[in-house]
Amino acid sequence: GREGEVFVAAVQGRLEEVVVQDDLNERAAEAERAKKAGKKKNGRKSKKRHVEGKLLESARCAFLAYLRAYPAKEKAVRDIFSARALHLGHIARSFALKEPPKKLAKKRKEGDDDEEESAVLKSTGRKRNAKLAFGQDNAGKGTPNG
């Protein structure tokens, strides 16, 4: 009931605080390391790295993995679990993220016109075999029964 909702809201808030604090601690530690390294280099400029806390990085990776896995459902239930109907902000909150990662949200708004890019494997640089692609109806194509 109500007590359960209050408890869950409190836990959710605390998780978000822990993730944010971990990120702030990591950034402060990196700034301190850069400050010490800057003294050793005697004025040479160095590239600034974008540093994230391990919890924030893990939460983002888990969030993205969840979103990639969500549409990979059986064909019978795919229309029920529509990936386009997901609210990215709600899912981000479930991973203790205050908001969805900006890169992903920006891609989502643009409409995901990167189909050709996703057809290329990152590991080999070669195109994927269309017959092995998940989520596409290949029934009857090139089979003796079809």
Short mmCIF file of N, CA and C in Angstrom, two decimals:
data_model
loop_
_atom_site.label_atom_id
_atom_site.label_comp_id
_atom_site.label_asym_id
_atom_site.label_seq_id
_atom_site.Cartn_x
_atom_site.Cartn_y
_atom_site.Cartn_z
N GLY A 1 0.81 -1.18 0.00
CA GLY A 1 0.00 0.00 0.00
C GLY A 1 0.85 1.25 0.00
N ARG A 2 0.34 2.23 0.68
CA ARG A 2 1.00 3.54 0.74
C ARG A 2 2.38 3.47 1.39
N GLU A 3 2.49 2.66 2.44
CA GLU A 3 3.78 2.54 3.13
C GLU A 3 4.85 1.97 2.20
N GLY A 4 4.45 1.02 1.37
CA GLY A 4 5.38 0.44 0.40
C GLY A 4 5.84 1.47 -0.61
N GLU A 5 4.92 2.31 -1.08
CA GLU A 5 5.27 3.34 -2.04
C GLU A 5 6.23 4.36 -1.43
N VAL A 6 5.99 4.71 -0.18
CA VAL A 6 6.87 5.67 0.51
C VAL A 6 8.27 5.06 0.66
N PHE A 7 8.31 3.79 1.03
CA PHE A 7 9.59 3.10 1.19
C PHE A 7 10.36 3.06 -0.13
N VAL A 8 9.68 2.68 -1.20
CA VAL A 8 10.33 2.58 -2.50
C VAL A 8 10.82 3.95 -2.96
N ALA A 9 10.02 4.99 -2.74
CA ALA A 9 10.43 6.35 -3.12
C ALA A 9 11.68 6.77 -2.34
N ALA A 10 11.73 6.42 -1.06
CA ALA A 10 12.89 6.77 -0.24
C ALA A 10 14.14 6.02 -0.72
N VAL A 11 13.99 4.75 -1.02
CA VAL A 11 15.12 3.96 -1.51
C VAL A 11 15.59 4.51 -2.86
N GLN A 12 14.64 4.84 -3.74
CA GLN A 12 14.99 5.40 -5.05
C GLN A 12 15.77 6.70 -4.90
N GLY A 13 15.29 7.57 -4.03
CA GLY A 13 15.98 8.84 -3.78
C GLY A 13 17.38 8.62 -3.26
N ARG A 14 17.53 7.69 -2.34
CA ARG A 14 18.84 7.40 -1.77
C ARG A 14 19.80 6.83 -2.82
N LEU A 15 19.30 5.94 -3.67
CA LEU A 15 20.13 5.38 -4.74
C LEU A 15 20.64 6.48 -5.66
N GLU A 16 19.75 7.39 -6.03
CA GLU A 16 20.15 8.50 -6.89
C GLU A 16 21.21 9.36 -6.22
N GLU A 17 21.05 9.61 -4.92
CA GLU A 17 22.03 10.41 -4.19
C GLU A 17 23.40 9.72 -4.18
N VAL A 18 23.40 8.41 -3.97
CA VAL A 18 24.66 7.66 -3.91
C VAL A 18 25.36 7.70 -5.27
N VAL A 19 24.61 7.53 -6.35
CA VAL A 19 25.21 7.57 -7.69
C VAL A 19 25.79 8.95 -7.97
N VAL A 20 25.05 9.99 -7.65
CA VAL A 20 25.53 11.36 -7.89
C VAL A 20 26.76 11.65 -7.03
N GLN A 21 26.74 11.24 -5.77
CA GLN A 21 27.87 11.49 -4.88
C GLN A 21 29.11 10.75 -5.35
N ASP A 22 28.94 9.51 -5.80
CA ASP A 22 30.07 8.74 -6.33
C ASP A 22 30.67 9.45 -7.54
N ASP A 23 29.81 9.97 -8.40
CA ASP A 23 30.28 10.69 -9.59
C ASP A 23 31.04 11.95 -9.18
N LEU A 24 30.51 12.70 -8.22
CA LEU A 24 31.18 13.92 -7.75
C LEU A 24 32.53 13.59 -7.12
N ASN A 25 32.59 12.52 -6.33
CA ASN A 25 33.85 12.11 -5.71
C ASN A 25 34.90 11.75 -6.76
N GLU A 26 34.47 11.03 -7.78
CA GLU A 26 35.40 10.62 -8.84
C GLU A 26 35.91 11.84 -9.61
N ARG A 27 35.02 12.79 -9.89
CA ARG A 27 35.44 14.00 -10.61
C ARG A 27 36.40 14.83 -9.76
N ALA A 28 36.14 14.92 -8.46
CA ALA A 28 37.03 15.66 -7.57
C ALA A 28 38.40 15.00 -7.50
N ALA A 29 38.41 13.66 -7.43
CA ALA A 29 39.68 12.94 -7.40
C ALA A 29 40.45 13.15 -8.70
N GLU A 30 39.74 13.14 -9.83
CA GLU A 30 40.40 13.36 -11.12
C GLU A 30 40.94 14.78 -11.22
N ALA A 31 40.19 15.75 -10.71
CA ALA A 31 40.65 17.14 -10.72
C ALA A 31 41.91 17.28 -9.88
N GLU A 32 41.94 16.59 -8.76
CA GLU A 32 43.12 16.62 -7.89
C GLU A 32 44.32 15.98 -8.59
N ARG A 33 44.09 14.85 -9.26
CA ARG A 33 45.18 14.19 -10.01
C ARG A 33 45.68 15.10 -11.13
N ALA A 34 44.76 15.77 -11.82
CA ALA A 34 45.14 16.67 -12.91
C ALA A 34 45.92 17.86 -12.37
N LYS A 35 45.53 18.33 -11.20
CA LYS A 35 46.21 19.47 -10.58
C LYS A 35 47.66 19.09 -10.23
N LYS A 36 47.82 17.89 -9.67
CA LYS A 36 49.17 17.43 -9.33
C LYS A 36 49.99 17.19 -10.59
N ALA A 37 49.36 16.61 -11.60
CA ALA A 37 50.07 16.35 -12.86
C ALA A 37 50.42 17.66 -13.55
N GLY A 38 49.58 18.66 -13.40
CA GLY A 38 49.83 19.97 -14.00
C GLY A 38 51.06 20.63 -13.42
N LYS A 39 51.29 20.43 -12.13
CA LYS A 39 52.48 21.01 -11.49
C LYS A 39 53.75 20.34 -12.01
N LYS A 40 53.66 19.05 -12.31
CA LYS A 40 54.83 18.32 -12.79
C LYS A 40 55.17 18.69 -14.22
N LYS A 41 54.18 19.05 -15.02
CA LYS A 41 54.40 19.32 -16.44
C LYS A 41 54.90 20.74 -16.70
N ASN A 42 54.90 21.58 -15.69
CA ASN A 42 55.40 22.95 -15.82
C ASN A 42 54.70 23.74 -16.93
N GLY A 43 53.40 23.77 -16.90
CA GLY A 43 52.66 24.64 -17.79
C GLY A 43 52.21 24.04 -19.10
N ARG A 44 52.64 22.83 -19.45
CA ARG A 44 52.15 22.22 -20.69
C ARG A 44 50.69 21.87 -20.54
N LYS A 45 49.93 22.14 -21.58
CA LYS A 45 48.50 21.83 -21.53
C LYS A 45 48.29 20.35 -21.80
N SER A 46 47.32 19.79 -21.12
CA SER A 46 46.97 18.40 -21.36
C SER A 46 45.49 18.31 -21.68
N LYS A 47 45.13 17.24 -22.37
CA LYS A 47 43.72 17.05 -22.72
C LYS A 47 42.92 16.75 -21.47
N LYS A 48 41.74 17.34 -21.40
CA LYS A 48 40.86 17.05 -20.28
C LYS A 48 40.05 15.81 -20.61
N ARG A 49 40.05 14.88 -19.69
CA ARG A 49 39.25 13.67 -19.87
C ARG A 49 37.93 13.86 -19.15
N HIS A 50 36.89 13.30 -19.73
CA HIS A 50 35.59 13.31 -19.06
C HIS A 50 35.56 12.09 -18.15
N VAL A 51 35.46 12.33 -16.86
CA VAL A 51 35.52 11.27 -15.88
C VAL A 51 34.14 11.05 -15.28
N GLU A 52 33.77 9.79 -15.13
CA GLU A 52 32.51 9.44 -14.49
C GLU A 52 32.80 8.48 -13.35
N GLY A 53 31.94 8.52 -12.35
CA GLY A 53 32.05 7.58 -11.27
C GLY A 53 31.69 6.18 -11.75
N LYS A 54 32.22 5.18 -11.08
CA LYS A 54 31.96 3.79 -11.49
C LYS A 54 30.48 3.44 -11.40
N LEU A 55 29.80 3.95 -10.38
CA LEU A 55 28.37 3.65 -10.25
C LEU A 55 27.57 4.27 -11.39
N LEU A 56 27.89 5.50 -11.74
CA LEU A 56 27.18 6.17 -12.83
C LEU A 56 27.44 5.46 -14.15
N GLU A 57 28.68 5.10 -14.37
CA GLU A 57 29.03 4.39 -15.60
C GLU A 57 28.32 3.04 -15.67
N SER A 58 28.28 2.32 -14.55
CA SER A 58 27.59 1.03 -14.51
C SER A 58 26.10 1.19 -14.73
N ALA A 59 25.51 2.22 -14.13
CA ALA A 59 24.08 2.46 -14.30
C ALA A 59 23.76 2.78 -15.75
N ARG A 60 24.60 3.58 -16.40
CA ARG A 60 24.37 3.91 -17.81
C ARG A 60 24.51 2.68 -18.69
N CYS A 61 25.50 1.86 -18.41
CA CYS A 61 25.68 0.63 -19.20
C CYS A 61 24.49 -0.30 -19.03
N ALA A 62 24.02 -0.44 -17.80
CA ALA A 62 22.86 -1.30 -17.54
C ALA A 62 21.62 -0.76 -18.22
N PHE A 63 21.44 0.56 -18.18
CA PHE A 63 20.31 1.21 -18.83
C PHE A 63 20.32 0.93 -20.33
N LEU A 64 21.48 1.11 -20.96
CA LEU A 64 21.58 0.88 -22.40
C LEU A 64 21.39 -0.59 -22.74
N ALA A 65 21.91 -1.49 -21.91
CA ALA A 65 21.72 -2.92 -22.15
C ALA A 65 20.25 -3.29 -22.06
N TYR A 66 19.55 -2.71 -21.09
CA TYR A 66 18.12 -2.97 -20.95
C TYR A 66 17.37 -2.50 -22.19
N LEU A 67 17.71 -1.31 -22.67
CA LEU A 67 17.03 -0.78 -23.85
C LEU A 67 17.32 -1.60 -25.10
N ARG A 68 18.54 -2.12 -25.21
CA ARG A 68 18.85 -2.97 -26.37
C ARG A 68 18.12 -4.30 -26.29
N ALA A 69 17.96 -4.82 -25.08
CA ALA A 69 17.33 -6.13 -24.91
C ALA A 69 15.81 -6.06 -25.00
N TYR A 70 15.23 -4.92 -24.69
CA TYR A 70 13.77 -4.79 -24.62
C TYR A 70 13.07 -5.18 -25.92
N PRO A 71 13.50 -4.69 -27.07
CA PRO A 71 12.78 -5.06 -28.30
C PRO A 71 13.10 -6.47 -28.80
N ALA A 72 14.03 -7.16 -28.19
CA ALA A 72 14.40 -8.50 -28.62
C ALA A 72 13.51 -9.54 -27.96
N LYS A 73 12.23 -9.34 -28.06
CA LYS A 73 11.25 -10.26 -27.48
C LYS A 73 10.76 -11.21 -28.56
N GLU A 74 10.02 -12.22 -28.13
CA GLU A 74 9.40 -13.13 -29.09
C GLU A 74 8.40 -12.37 -29.93
N LYS A 75 8.21 -12.83 -31.13
CA LYS A 75 7.33 -12.14 -32.06
C LYS A 75 5.91 -12.02 -31.53
N ALA A 76 5.45 -13.01 -30.78
CA ALA A 76 4.08 -13.03 -30.26
C ALA A 76 3.80 -11.88 -29.29
N VAL A 77 4.82 -11.42 -28.57
CA VAL A 77 4.60 -10.36 -27.58
C VAL A 77 5.26 -9.04 -27.95
N ARG A 78 5.90 -9.00 -29.10
CA ARG A 78 6.63 -7.79 -29.49
C ARG A 78 5.71 -6.57 -29.60
N ASP A 79 4.48 -6.78 -30.09
CA ASP A 79 3.57 -5.63 -30.22
C ASP A 79 3.09 -5.14 -28.86
N ILE A 80 3.08 -6.01 -27.86
CA ILE A 80 2.69 -5.61 -26.51
C ILE A 80 3.81 -4.80 -25.86
N PHE A 81 5.04 -5.26 -26.01
CA PHE A 81 6.20 -4.60 -25.43
C PHE A 81 6.87 -3.71 -26.48
N SER A 82 6.19 -2.68 -26.88
CA SER A 82 6.69 -1.78 -27.92
C SER A 82 7.82 -0.91 -27.36
N ALA A 83 8.97 -0.99 -28.01
CA ALA A 83 10.12 -0.20 -27.57
C ALA A 83 9.88 1.29 -27.77
N ARG A 84 9.10 1.65 -28.76
CA ARG A 84 8.81 3.06 -29.02
C ARG A 84 7.91 3.67 -27.94
N ALA A 85 7.16 2.82 -27.24
CA ALA A 85 6.26 3.31 -26.21
C ALA A 85 6.96 3.53 -24.87
N LEU A 86 8.22 3.11 -24.77
CA LEU A 86 8.95 3.27 -23.51
C LEU A 86 9.18 4.74 -23.20
N HIS A 87 9.08 5.08 -21.95
CA HIS A 87 9.43 6.44 -21.51
C HIS A 87 10.84 6.35 -20.93
N LEU A 88 11.79 6.93 -21.64
CA LEU A 88 13.20 6.80 -21.26
C LEU A 88 13.48 7.37 -19.87
N GLY A 89 12.78 8.42 -19.51
CA GLY A 89 12.98 9.02 -18.18
C GLY A 89 12.58 8.08 -17.07
N HIS A 90 11.47 7.37 -17.24
CA HIS A 90 11.01 6.44 -16.21
C HIS A 90 11.98 5.27 -16.07
N ILE A 91 12.46 4.78 -17.20
CA ILE A 91 13.40 3.67 -17.14
C ILE A 91 14.73 4.12 -16.53
N ALA A 92 15.16 5.32 -16.88
CA ALA A 92 16.40 5.85 -16.31
C ALA A 92 16.30 5.93 -14.80
N ARG A 93 15.16 6.36 -14.29
CA ARG A 93 14.98 6.45 -12.84
C ARG A 93 15.11 5.08 -12.18
N SER A 94 14.65 4.03 -12.87
CA SER A 94 14.75 2.70 -12.28
C SER A 94 16.20 2.22 -12.18
N PHE A 95 17.10 2.86 -12.92
CA PHE A 95 18.52 2.56 -12.83
C PHE A 95 19.26 3.62 -12.02
N ALA A 96 18.54 4.39 -11.22
CA ALA A 96 19.08 5.44 -10.35
C ALA A 96 19.76 6.55 -11.14
N LEU A 97 19.31 6.78 -12.36
CA LEU A 97 19.79 7.90 -13.16
C LEU A 97 18.75 8.99 -13.09
N LYS A 98 19.18 10.21 -12.90
CA LYS A 98 18.22 11.31 -12.81
C LYS A 98 17.55 11.58 -14.15
N GLU A 99 18.26 11.31 -15.23
CA GLU A 99 17.71 11.50 -16.57
C GLU A 99 18.40 10.51 -17.51
N PRO A 100 17.78 10.22 -18.66
CA PRO A 100 18.43 9.30 -19.59
C PRO A 100 19.72 9.90 -20.13
N PRO A 101 20.70 9.08 -20.46
CA PRO A 101 21.93 9.62 -21.04
C PRO A 101 21.62 10.48 -22.26
N LYS A 102 22.25 11.63 -22.36
CA LYS A 102 21.93 12.62 -23.39
C LYS A 102 22.14 12.09 -24.80
N LYS A 103 23.19 11.33 -25.01
CA LYS A 103 23.45 10.81 -26.35
C LYS A 103 22.29 9.95 -26.83
N LEU A 104 21.79 9.12 -25.95
CA LEU A 104 20.69 8.23 -26.32
C LEU A 104 19.42 9.01 -26.56
N ALA A 105 19.12 9.96 -25.70
CA ALA A 105 17.90 10.75 -25.85
C ALA A 105 17.95 11.55 -27.14
N LYS A 106 19.11 12.08 -27.47
CA LYS A 106 19.27 12.86 -28.70
C LYS A 106 19.03 11.97 -29.91
N LYS A 107 19.58 10.75 -29.87
CA LYS A 107 19.39 9.81 -30.96
C LYS A 107 17.92 9.45 -31.12
N ARG A 108 17.26 9.27 -30.00
CA ARG A 108 15.84 8.89 -30.02
C ARG A 108 15.01 10.00 -30.67
N LYS A 109 15.33 11.26 -30.35
CA LYS A 109 14.58 12.39 -30.92
C LYS A 109 14.80 12.51 -32.42
N GLU A 110 16.01 12.18 -32.87
CA GLU A 110 16.33 12.28 -34.29
C GLU A 110 15.65 11.20 -35.10
N GLY A 111 15.16 10.16 -34.45
CA GLY A 111 14.39 9.14 -35.15
C GLY A 111 15.16 7.89 -35.53
N ASP A 112 16.37 7.72 -35.03
CA ASP A 112 17.15 6.52 -35.30
C ASP A 112 17.25 6.21 -36.79
N ASP A 113 17.79 7.13 -37.55
CA ASP A 113 17.98 6.91 -38.98
C ASP A 113 19.31 6.21 -39.27
N ASP A 114 19.89 5.57 -38.26
CA ASP A 114 21.20 4.95 -38.40
C ASP A 114 21.11 3.46 -38.72
N GLU A 115 20.09 3.03 -39.44
CA GLU A 115 19.91 1.61 -39.70
C GLU A 115 21.10 1.04 -40.45
N GLU A 116 21.62 1.80 -41.42
CA GLU A 116 22.73 1.31 -42.21
C GLU A 116 23.97 1.15 -41.34
N GLU A 117 24.18 2.07 -40.40
CA GLU A 117 25.33 2.01 -39.51
C GLU A 117 25.23 0.79 -38.60
N SER A 118 24.03 0.47 -38.12
CA SER A 118 23.86 -0.66 -37.22
C SER A 118 23.97 -1.98 -37.95
N ALA A 119 23.94 -1.97 -39.29
CA ALA A 119 24.07 -3.20 -40.06
C ALA A 119 25.53 -3.61 -40.20
N VAL A 120 26.46 -2.82 -39.67
CA VAL A 120 27.88 -3.12 -39.75
C VAL A 120 28.35 -3.56 -38.36
N LEU A 121 29.03 -4.69 -38.32
CA LEU A 121 29.54 -5.20 -37.05
C LEU A 121 30.72 -4.35 -36.59
N LYS A 122 30.73 -4.00 -35.31
CA LYS A 122 31.83 -3.20 -34.77
C LYS A 122 33.12 -4.02 -34.72
N SER A 123 32.99 -5.31 -34.43
CA SER A 123 34.18 -6.13 -34.23
C SER A 123 34.96 -6.35 -35.52
N THR A 124 34.26 -6.59 -36.64
CA THR A 124 34.95 -6.91 -37.88
C THR A 124 34.86 -5.81 -38.92
N GLY A 125 33.88 -4.94 -38.80
CA GLY A 125 33.68 -3.89 -39.78
C GLY A 125 32.92 -4.37 -41.01
N ARG A 126 32.52 -5.64 -41.00
CA ARG A 126 31.77 -6.19 -42.14
C ARG A 126 30.28 -6.07 -41.88
N LYS A 127 29.50 -6.14 -42.96
CA LYS A 127 28.05 -6.05 -42.82
C LYS A 127 27.50 -7.33 -42.21
N ARG A 128 26.38 -7.17 -41.50
CA ARG A 128 25.70 -8.32 -40.91
C ARG A 128 25.00 -9.12 -42.00
N ASN A 129 24.83 -10.39 -41.76
CA ASN A 129 24.07 -11.24 -42.66
C ASN A 129 22.59 -10.98 -42.39
N ALA A 130 21.85 -10.53 -43.38
CA ALA A 130 20.44 -10.17 -43.20
C ALA A 130 19.60 -11.37 -42.77
N LYS A 131 20.03 -12.57 -43.15
CA LYS A 131 19.26 -13.77 -42.77
C LYS A 131 19.35 -14.04 -41.27
N LEU A 132 20.39 -13.53 -40.64
CA LEU A 132 20.59 -13.77 -39.21
C LEU A 132 20.10 -12.62 -38.35
N ALA A 133 19.57 -11.58 -38.95
CA ALA A 133 19.14 -10.40 -38.20
C ALA A 133 17.93 -10.71 -37.34
N PHE A 134 17.98 -10.31 -36.09
CA PHE A 134 16.86 -10.49 -35.19
C PHE A 134 15.82 -9.42 -35.46
N GLY A 135 14.58 -9.74 -35.21
CA GLY A 135 13.53 -8.75 -35.29
C GLY A 135 13.03 -8.49 -36.70
N GLN A 136 13.52 -9.22 -37.67
CA GLN A 136 13.04 -9.05 -39.03
C GLN A 136 12.35 -10.33 -39.45
N ASP A 137 11.30 -10.19 -40.21
CA ASP A 137 10.56 -11.36 -40.66
C ASP A 137 11.25 -11.92 -41.89
N ASN A 138 12.00 -13.00 -41.69
CA ASN A 138 12.72 -13.63 -42.79
C ASN A 138 12.03 -14.90 -43.24
N ALA A 139 10.85 -15.18 -42.70
CA ALA A 139 10.14 -16.41 -43.04
C ALA A 139 9.79 -16.41 -44.52
N GLY A 140 10.08 -17.51 -45.16
CA GLY A 140 9.71 -17.66 -46.55
C GLY A 140 10.73 -17.11 -47.52
N LYS A 141 11.76 -16.46 -47.04
CA LYS A 141 12.78 -15.90 -47.93
C LYS A 141 13.90 -16.92 -48.10
N GLY A 142 14.02 -17.45 -49.28
CA GLY A 142 15.11 -18.37 -49.57
C GLY A 142 14.94 -19.75 -48.98
N THR A 143 13.75 -20.08 -48.52
CA THR A 143 13.52 -21.42 -47.98
C THR A 143 12.70 -22.22 -48.97
N PRO A 144 12.86 -23.53 -48.98
CA PRO A 144 12.11 -24.35 -49.93
C PRO A 144 10.59 -24.30 -49.68
N ASN A 145 10.18 -24.05 -48.44
CA ASN A 145 8.75 -24.04 -48.11
C ASN A 145 8.09 -22.73 -48.45
N GLY A 146 8.86 -21.64 -48.61
CA GLY A 146 8.29 -20.31 -48.75
C GLY A 146 8.14 -19.87 -50.10
#
